[in-house]
PDB file of C-alpha atoms in Angstrom:
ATOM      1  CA  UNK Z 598       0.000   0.000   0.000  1.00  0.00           C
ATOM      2  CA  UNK Z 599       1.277   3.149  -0.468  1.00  0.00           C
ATOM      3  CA  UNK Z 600       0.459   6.835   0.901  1.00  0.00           C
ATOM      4  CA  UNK Z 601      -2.329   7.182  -1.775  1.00  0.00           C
ATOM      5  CA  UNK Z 602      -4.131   4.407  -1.083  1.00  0.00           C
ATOM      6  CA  UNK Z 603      -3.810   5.262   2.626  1.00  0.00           C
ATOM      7  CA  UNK Z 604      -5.307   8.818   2.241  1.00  0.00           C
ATOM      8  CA  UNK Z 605      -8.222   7.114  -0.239  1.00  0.00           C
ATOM      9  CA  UNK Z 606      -9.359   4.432   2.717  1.00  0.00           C
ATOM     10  CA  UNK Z 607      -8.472   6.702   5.251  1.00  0.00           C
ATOM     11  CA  UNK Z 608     -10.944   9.431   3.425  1.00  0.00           C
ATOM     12  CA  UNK Z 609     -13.180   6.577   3.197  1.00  0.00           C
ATOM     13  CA  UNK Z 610     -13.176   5.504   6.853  1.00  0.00           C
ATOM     14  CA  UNK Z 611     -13.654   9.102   8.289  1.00  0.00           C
ATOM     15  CA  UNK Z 612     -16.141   9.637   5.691  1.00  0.00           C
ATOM     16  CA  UNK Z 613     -14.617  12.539   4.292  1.00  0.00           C
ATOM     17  CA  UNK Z 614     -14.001  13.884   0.515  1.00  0.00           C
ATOM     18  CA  UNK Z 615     -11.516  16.360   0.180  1.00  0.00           C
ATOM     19  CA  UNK Z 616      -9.062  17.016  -2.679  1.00  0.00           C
ATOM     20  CA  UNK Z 617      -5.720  17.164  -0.502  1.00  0.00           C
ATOM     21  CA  UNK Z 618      -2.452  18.831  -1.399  1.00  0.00           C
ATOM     22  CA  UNK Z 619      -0.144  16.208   0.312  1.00  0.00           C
ATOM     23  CA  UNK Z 620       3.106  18.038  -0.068  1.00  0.00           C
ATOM     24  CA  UNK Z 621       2.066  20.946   1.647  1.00  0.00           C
ATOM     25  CA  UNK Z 622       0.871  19.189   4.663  1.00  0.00           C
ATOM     26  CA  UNK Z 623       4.178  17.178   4.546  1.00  0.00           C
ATOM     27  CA  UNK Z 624       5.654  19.960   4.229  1.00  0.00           C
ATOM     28  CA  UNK Z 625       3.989  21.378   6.930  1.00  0.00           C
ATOM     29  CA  UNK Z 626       4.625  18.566   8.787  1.00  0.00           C
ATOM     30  CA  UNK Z 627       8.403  18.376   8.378  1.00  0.00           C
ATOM     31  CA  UNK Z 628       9.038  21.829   9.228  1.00  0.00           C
ATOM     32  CA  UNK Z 629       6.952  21.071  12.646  1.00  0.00           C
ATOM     33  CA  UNK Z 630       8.825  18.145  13.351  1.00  0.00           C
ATOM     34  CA  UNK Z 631      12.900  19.598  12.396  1.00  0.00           C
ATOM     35  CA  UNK Z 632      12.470  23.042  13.556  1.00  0.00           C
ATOM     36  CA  UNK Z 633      10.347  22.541  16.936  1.00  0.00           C
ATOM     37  CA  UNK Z 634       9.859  19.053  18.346  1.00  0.00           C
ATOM     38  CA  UNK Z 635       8.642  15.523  16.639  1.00  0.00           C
ATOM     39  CA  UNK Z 636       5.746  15.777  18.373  1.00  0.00           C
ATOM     40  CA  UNK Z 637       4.758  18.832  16.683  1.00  0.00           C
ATOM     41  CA  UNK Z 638       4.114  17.421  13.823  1.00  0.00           C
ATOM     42  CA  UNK Z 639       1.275  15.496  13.849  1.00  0.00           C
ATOM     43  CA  UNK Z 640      -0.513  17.737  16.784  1.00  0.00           C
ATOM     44  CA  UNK Z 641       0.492  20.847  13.881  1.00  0.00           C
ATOM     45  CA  UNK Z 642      -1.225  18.690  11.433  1.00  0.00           C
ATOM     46  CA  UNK Z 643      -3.958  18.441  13.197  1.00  0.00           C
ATOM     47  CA  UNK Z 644      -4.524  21.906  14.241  1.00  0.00           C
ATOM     48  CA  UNK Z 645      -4.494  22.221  10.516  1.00  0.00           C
ATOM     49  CA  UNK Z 646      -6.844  19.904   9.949  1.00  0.00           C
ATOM     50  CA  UNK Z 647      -9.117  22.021  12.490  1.00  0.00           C
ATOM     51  CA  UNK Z 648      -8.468  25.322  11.158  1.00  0.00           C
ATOM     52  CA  UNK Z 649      -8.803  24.524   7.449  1.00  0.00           C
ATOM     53  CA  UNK Z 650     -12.346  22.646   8.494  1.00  0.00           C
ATOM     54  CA  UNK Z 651     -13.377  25.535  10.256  1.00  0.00           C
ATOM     55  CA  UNK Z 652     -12.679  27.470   6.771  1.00  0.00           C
ATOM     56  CA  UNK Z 653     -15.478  25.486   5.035  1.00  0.00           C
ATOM     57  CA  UNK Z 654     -12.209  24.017   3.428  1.00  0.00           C
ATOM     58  CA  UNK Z 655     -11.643  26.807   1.619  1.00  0.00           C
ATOM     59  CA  UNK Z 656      -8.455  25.860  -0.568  1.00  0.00           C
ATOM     60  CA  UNK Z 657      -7.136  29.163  -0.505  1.00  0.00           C
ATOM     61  CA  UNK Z 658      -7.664  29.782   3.039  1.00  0.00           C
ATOM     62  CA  UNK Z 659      -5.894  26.470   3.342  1.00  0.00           C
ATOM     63  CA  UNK Z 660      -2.925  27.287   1.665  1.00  0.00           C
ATOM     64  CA  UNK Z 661      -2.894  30.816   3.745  1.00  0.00           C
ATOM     65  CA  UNK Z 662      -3.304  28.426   7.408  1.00  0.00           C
ATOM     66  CA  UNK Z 663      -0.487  25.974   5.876  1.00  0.00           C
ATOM     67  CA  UNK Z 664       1.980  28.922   5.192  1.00  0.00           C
ATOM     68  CA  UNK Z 665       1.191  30.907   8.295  1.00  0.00           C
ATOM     69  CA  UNK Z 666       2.169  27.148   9.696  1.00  0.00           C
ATOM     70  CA  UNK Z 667       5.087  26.830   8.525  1.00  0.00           C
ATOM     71  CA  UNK Z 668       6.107  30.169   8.753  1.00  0.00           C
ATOM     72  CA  UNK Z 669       6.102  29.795  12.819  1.00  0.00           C
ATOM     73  CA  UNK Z 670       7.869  26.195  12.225  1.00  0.00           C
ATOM     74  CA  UNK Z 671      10.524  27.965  10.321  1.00  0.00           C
ATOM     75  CA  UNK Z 672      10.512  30.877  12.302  1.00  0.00           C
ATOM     76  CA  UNK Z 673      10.834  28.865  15.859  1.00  0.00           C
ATOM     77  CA  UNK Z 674      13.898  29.318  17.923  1.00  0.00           C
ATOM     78  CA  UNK Z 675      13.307  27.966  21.572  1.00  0.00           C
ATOM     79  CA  UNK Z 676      14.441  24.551  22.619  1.00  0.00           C
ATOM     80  CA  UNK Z 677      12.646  21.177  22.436  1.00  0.00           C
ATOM     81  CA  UNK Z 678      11.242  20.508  25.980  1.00  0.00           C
ATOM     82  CA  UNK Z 679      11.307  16.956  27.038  1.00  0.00           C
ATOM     83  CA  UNK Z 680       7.397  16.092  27.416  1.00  0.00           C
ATOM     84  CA  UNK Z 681       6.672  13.968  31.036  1.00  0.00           C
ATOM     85  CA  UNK Z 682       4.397  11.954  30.778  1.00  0.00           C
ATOM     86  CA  UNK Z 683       1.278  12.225  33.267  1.00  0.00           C
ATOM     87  CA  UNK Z 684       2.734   8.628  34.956  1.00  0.00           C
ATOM     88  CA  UNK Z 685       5.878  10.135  35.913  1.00  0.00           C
ATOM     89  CA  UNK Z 686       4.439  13.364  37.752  1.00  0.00           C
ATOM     90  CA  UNK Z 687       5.528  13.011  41.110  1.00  0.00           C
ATOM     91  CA  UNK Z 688       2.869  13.895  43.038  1.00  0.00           C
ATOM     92  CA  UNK Z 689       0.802  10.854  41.737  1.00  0.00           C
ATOM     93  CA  UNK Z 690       4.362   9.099  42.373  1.00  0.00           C
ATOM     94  CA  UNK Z 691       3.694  10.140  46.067  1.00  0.00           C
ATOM     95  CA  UNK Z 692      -0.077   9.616  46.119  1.00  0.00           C
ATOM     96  CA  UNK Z 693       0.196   5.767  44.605  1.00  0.00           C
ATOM     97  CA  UNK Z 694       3.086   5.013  46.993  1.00  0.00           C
ATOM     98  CA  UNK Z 695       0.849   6.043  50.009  1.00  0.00           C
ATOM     99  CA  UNK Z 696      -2.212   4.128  48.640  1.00  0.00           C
ATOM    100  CA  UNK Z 697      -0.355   1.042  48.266  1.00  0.00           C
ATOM    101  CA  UNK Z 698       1.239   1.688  52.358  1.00  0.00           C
TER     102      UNK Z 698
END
């Protein structure tokens, strides 16, 4: 399978039709991931995916949300923060190791 039959059934499973412009939201998408964090990618791409549906799906508004995207990617300049996850927050740490005394 490749990534045009994945868009097609993935269209078809969230019962969508659009006419997508995968390079730009690759695009998008690589700039997130190099320039801020590799998380940033996919929640950029899905802020995208909010925005442009918010837009009616407007194609040019689309491109104008991508670039103003990517623009911020490009333009980023603070350091990658480590994400902790909710587990290791240590005042549930504290909280399950007095539940289990």
């Amino acid at each position: 399978m490749n990534l045009h039959d994945w868009i097609d059934e993935l269209c078809d499973a969230l019962d969508v039709e659009i006419d997508l412009d995968e390079a730009l939201i690759l695009d998008v998408a690589r700039d997130a991931a190099h320039n801020v964090a590799r998380p940033a990618a996919p929640i950029t791409t899905f802020l995208l995916g909010y925005a442009a549906a918010k837009s009616d799906g407007d194609p040019d508004e689309i491109e104008r949300l991508a670039s103003a995207a990517q623009d911020l990617a490009l333009r980023w300049d603070k350091p990658a923060e480590v994400l902790e996850h909710e587990d290791d927050d240590p005042e549930v740490e504290e909280e399950l190791a007095s539940a289990d005394a």
